[in-house]
């Protein structure tokens, strides 16, 4: 199966259908839908096989935004519990394109300044500009996930945010941003395995956070919260894609393929010259 054919179908296989009611248990975190290879051994070659086209499309997107504030842009949202691989996706998938065309932001606990504003204020400030690919490591969905599970706000507050987020994303999409929302779905057992790996290797101590165990103890509550996110916020203009994340090699291939597919649909073209090419050639030759 060619990469082009796979890229044309993977989004449909991973997308949460708008209007459908789902639970996280509906999705197998070890599944490999749409994968054209024989397994892990083929993944590096398959991912690398997308690199040239991905880089070319991203450069065209970036070139269009240089002098055109109305140019299209892309926003890749990565959500998932600890060890699901947000950082890995950024390194292995997004890392294949020119970094000057990337705007990366990791959303952590709100700062004192951010708490003075509406919860979407800090999100709006980090939206990608014309021609850019924006990457959100966590996002506005923290305000219906951790805010809900840890009871940072009452239900009467967070329950209204689903519709607010849908309206916000519709507005962003209407302004020319293609939104790709990925839930990196890691299993309870695989998360435990990866946390123990961090404790077994001194080179990974820096990645371990004791608070991850506290979050892990609330697994059922987080799964219920994610189920509502997937059910209530997968829309036509900004659908959710559930990425099986127990197999790192599949996770990286799937997100790379999704990004490539969306860039193909945008089909950015090289911007035309805004000068007389023949005249400038003459000037260069005479210089």
Short mmCIF file of C-alpha atoms in Angstrom, two decimals, residues 12-235:
data_model
loop_
_atom_site.label_atom_id
_atom_site.label_comp_id
_atom_site.label_asym_id
_atom_site.label_seq_id
_atom_site.Cartn_x
_atom_site.Cartn_y
_atom_site.Cartn_z
CA UNK A 12 -11.32 8.55 8.58
CA UNK A 13 -10.19 5.48 10.51
CA UNK A 14 -9.07 7.46 13.57
CA UNK A 15 -11.72 10.18 13.61
CA UNK A 16 -14.42 10.33 16.26
CA UNK A 17 -17.61 10.80 14.30
CA UNK A 18 -19.31 14.08 15.21
CA UNK A 19 -22.51 13.39 17.11
CA UNK A 20 -21.43 9.94 18.28
CA UNK A 21 -21.30 8.96 21.95
CA UNK A 22 -18.08 7.19 22.88
CA UNK A 23 -16.02 6.02 25.81
CA UNK A 24 -12.26 5.61 25.91
CA UNK A 25 -12.80 1.85 26.20
CA UNK A 26 -14.21 1.92 22.67
CA UNK A 27 -10.66 2.44 21.38
CA UNK A 28 -7.88 -0.14 21.57
CA UNK A 29 -4.60 1.58 22.60
CA UNK A 30 -2.60 -1.24 20.94
CA UNK A 31 -4.43 -1.14 17.62
CA UNK A 32 -2.70 -0.18 14.36
CA UNK A 33 -5.49 0.93 12.00
CA UNK A 34 -4.38 1.84 8.50
CA UNK A 35 -0.77 0.88 9.07
CA UNK A 36 0.69 -0.41 5.78
CA UNK A 37 3.78 -2.12 7.21
CA UNK A 38 4.43 -5.49 8.82
CA UNK A 39 5.14 -4.03 12.25
CA UNK A 40 7.66 -2.00 14.19
CA UNK A 41 10.56 -2.87 11.91
CA UNK A 42 8.96 -1.06 8.97
CA UNK A 43 8.01 2.09 10.87
CA UNK A 44 11.25 4.11 10.50
CA UNK A 45 11.29 3.66 6.74
CA UNK A 46 7.57 4.43 6.40
CA UNK A 47 7.85 7.61 8.48
CA UNK A 48 11.01 8.73 6.70
CA UNK A 49 9.25 8.09 3.41
CA UNK A 50 6.90 10.96 4.21
CA UNK A 51 9.64 13.41 5.15
CA UNK A 52 10.30 15.02 1.77
CA UNK A 53 6.66 15.62 0.91
CA UNK A 54 5.87 16.82 4.43
CA UNK A 55 8.79 19.23 4.37
CA UNK A 56 7.87 20.53 0.91
CA UNK A 57 4.24 21.20 1.85
CA UNK A 58 5.24 22.85 5.11
CA UNK A 59 7.70 25.12 3.31
CA UNK A 60 5.00 26.15 0.83
CA UNK A 61 2.64 26.90 3.71
CA UNK A 62 5.32 28.97 5.41
CA UNK A 63 6.21 30.82 2.20
CA UNK A 64 2.57 31.83 1.75
CA UNK A 65 2.50 33.38 5.19
CA UNK A 66 5.61 35.51 4.75
CA UNK A 67 3.75 38.47 3.26
CA UNK A 68 0.13 37.41 3.50
CA UNK A 69 -1.54 37.74 6.91
CA UNK A 70 -4.58 35.90 5.51
CA UNK A 71 -2.61 32.77 4.60
CA UNK A 72 -3.74 29.42 5.94
CA UNK A 73 -2.26 27.89 9.06
CA UNK A 74 -2.43 24.56 10.93
CA UNK A 75 -2.95 23.81 14.62
CA UNK A 76 -1.98 20.37 15.94
CA UNK A 77 -3.36 19.74 19.43
CA UNK A 78 -1.81 16.92 21.45
CA UNK A 79 -3.71 15.69 24.49
CA UNK A 80 -3.05 12.61 26.59
CA UNK A 81 -2.10 11.42 30.03
CA UNK A 82 1.50 11.25 31.19
CA UNK A 83 3.69 8.86 29.10
CA UNK A 84 1.22 8.94 26.19
CA UNK A 85 3.97 10.46 24.05
CA UNK A 86 3.27 14.12 23.36
CA UNK A 87 6.98 14.88 23.47
CA UNK A 88 7.78 11.87 21.31
CA UNK A 89 5.35 13.01 18.62
CA UNK A 90 6.87 16.48 18.65
CA UNK A 91 10.38 15.05 18.23
CA UNK A 92 9.66 12.35 15.68
CA UNK A 93 6.74 13.72 13.65
CA UNK A 94 6.86 17.50 13.85
CA UNK A 95 10.65 17.29 14.01
CA UNK A 96 10.80 16.41 10.32
CA UNK A 97 9.83 19.92 9.18
CA UNK A 98 11.68 23.24 9.24
CA UNK A 99 11.57 24.57 12.82
CA UNK A 100 11.25 28.17 11.61
CA UNK A 101 7.73 27.29 10.44
CA UNK A 102 6.67 25.86 13.80
CA UNK A 103 5.11 27.58 16.81
CA UNK A 104 5.25 25.24 19.80
CA UNK A 105 3.63 25.95 23.14
CA UNK A 106 3.25 23.68 26.16
CA UNK A 107 0.38 24.69 28.43
CA UNK A 108 1.13 24.18 32.09
CA UNK A 109 -0.73 25.36 35.19
CA UNK A 110 -2.04 28.90 34.56
CA UNK A 111 0.23 31.72 35.68
CA UNK A 112 -0.94 34.51 37.93
CA UNK A 113 -1.37 36.71 34.86
CA UNK A 114 -3.38 34.06 33.02
CA UNK A 115 -5.71 33.56 35.98
CA UNK A 116 -6.80 37.18 35.64
CA UNK A 117 -8.40 36.38 32.30
CA UNK A 118 -10.93 34.01 30.77
CA UNK A 119 -9.51 30.49 30.36
CA UNK A 120 -9.37 30.88 26.56
CA UNK A 121 -7.32 34.06 26.78
CA UNK A 122 -3.99 32.26 26.99
CA UNK A 123 -5.02 29.90 24.20
CA UNK A 124 -5.83 32.74 21.81
CA UNK A 125 -2.42 34.30 22.46
CA UNK A 126 -0.64 31.18 21.21
CA UNK A 127 -2.65 30.45 18.06
CA UNK A 128 -0.47 29.98 14.97
CA UNK A 129 0.04 32.96 12.73
CA UNK A 130 -0.24 32.95 8.93
CA UNK A 131 1.69 30.14 7.26
CA UNK A 132 2.69 28.47 10.52
CA UNK A 133 2.09 25.07 12.04
CA UNK A 134 1.16 25.55 15.67
CA UNK A 135 1.68 22.73 18.16
CA UNK A 136 -0.18 22.69 21.46
CA UNK A 137 1.22 20.33 24.10
CA UNK A 138 -2.02 20.23 26.12
CA UNK A 139 -4.58 22.92 25.35
CA UNK A 140 -7.93 24.46 26.22
CA UNK A 141 -9.09 20.96 27.08
CA UNK A 142 -7.21 21.08 30.37
CA UNK A 143 -10.09 23.30 31.51
CA UNK A 144 -12.56 20.44 31.12
CA UNK A 145 -10.12 17.72 32.21
CA UNK A 146 -7.92 18.58 35.18
CA UNK A 147 -10.27 21.40 36.15
CA UNK A 148 -13.03 18.80 36.38
CA UNK A 149 -11.13 15.90 37.93
CA UNK A 150 -9.38 18.01 40.56
CA UNK A 151 -12.52 20.09 41.15
CA UNK A 152 -10.73 23.36 40.45
CA UNK A 153 -14.09 24.81 39.42
CA UNK A 154 -17.64 23.57 40.07
CA UNK A 155 -19.50 21.45 37.54
CA UNK A 156 -21.76 24.38 36.75
CA UNK A 157 -18.66 26.13 35.37
CA UNK A 158 -16.76 23.38 33.52
CA UNK A 159 -19.92 21.86 32.02
CA UNK A 160 -20.52 25.06 30.04
CA UNK A 161 -17.06 25.00 28.56
CA UNK A 162 -17.73 22.26 26.01
CA UNK A 163 -20.00 24.53 23.98
CA UNK A 164 -17.67 27.47 24.53
CA UNK A 165 -14.73 25.48 23.19
CA UNK A 166 -16.73 24.30 20.19
CA UNK A 167 -17.68 27.88 19.38
CA UNK A 168 -14.08 29.01 19.83
CA UNK A 169 -12.75 26.31 17.51
CA UNK A 170 -15.39 27.09 14.90
CA UNK A 171 -14.27 30.72 14.99
CA UNK A 172 -10.60 29.75 14.66
CA UNK A 173 -11.36 27.39 11.77
CA UNK A 174 -13.39 30.07 9.99
CA UNK A 175 -10.38 32.37 10.17
CA UNK A 176 -8.28 29.93 8.15
CA UNK A 177 -6.82 27.48 10.67
CA UNK A 178 -6.95 23.73 10.06
CA UNK A 179 -7.34 22.09 13.47
CA UNK A 180 -6.00 18.56 14.09
CA UNK A 181 -6.88 17.31 17.57
CA UNK A 182 -5.10 14.13 18.68
CA UNK A 183 -5.92 12.19 21.84
CA UNK A 184 -2.92 9.95 22.49
CA UNK A 185 -4.60 6.93 24.01
CA UNK A 186 -2.24 5.04 26.33
CA UNK A 187 -3.42 2.10 28.42
CA UNK A 188 -3.27 1.87 32.21
CA UNK A 189 -0.78 -1.01 32.04
CA UNK A 190 1.47 0.66 29.47
CA UNK A 191 1.58 3.86 31.49
CA UNK A 192 2.75 1.90 34.53
CA UNK A 193 5.43 0.19 32.46
CA UNK A 194 6.72 3.52 31.12
CA UNK A 195 6.75 5.15 34.55
CA UNK A 196 8.80 2.24 35.92
CA UNK A 197 11.20 2.55 32.99
CA UNK A 198 11.86 6.13 34.02
CA UNK A 199 12.69 5.00 37.55
CA UNK A 200 14.94 2.20 36.29
CA UNK A 201 17.08 4.50 34.16
CA UNK A 202 19.00 7.43 35.72
CA UNK A 203 18.97 9.11 32.31
CA UNK A 204 15.19 9.30 32.54
CA UNK A 205 14.84 10.54 36.12
CA UNK A 206 14.33 14.03 34.76
CA UNK A 207 11.19 12.85 32.98
CA UNK A 208 9.65 11.39 36.14
CA UNK A 209 7.27 13.49 38.20
CA UNK A 210 5.96 12.06 41.51
CA UNK A 211 2.72 13.86 40.74
CA UNK A 212 2.18 11.47 37.84
CA UNK A 213 1.26 8.76 40.35
CA UNK A 214 -1.32 11.06 41.92
CA UNK A 215 -2.83 11.63 38.49
CA UNK A 216 -2.71 7.89 37.79
CA UNK A 217 -4.78 7.24 40.92
CA UNK A 218 -7.59 9.23 39.27
CA UNK A 219 -7.53 7.15 36.09
CA UNK A 220 -11.28 6.38 36.02
CA UNK A 221 -12.16 10.03 36.54
CA UNK A 222 -9.87 11.08 33.70
CA UNK A 223 -11.29 8.44 31.38
CA UNK A 224 -14.81 9.74 32.10
CA UNK A 225 -13.63 13.29 31.43
CA UNK A 226 -11.94 12.31 28.17
CA UNK A 227 -15.06 10.43 27.08
CA UNK A 228 -17.07 13.66 27.42
CA UNK A 229 -14.40 15.60 25.53
CA UNK A 230 -14.42 13.12 22.64
CA UNK A 231 -18.21 12.92 22.58
CA UNK A 232 -19.05 16.58 22.98
CA UNK A 233 -16.18 18.28 21.17
CA UNK A 234 -15.64 16.23 18.01
CA UNK A 235 -17.15 18.51 15.39
#
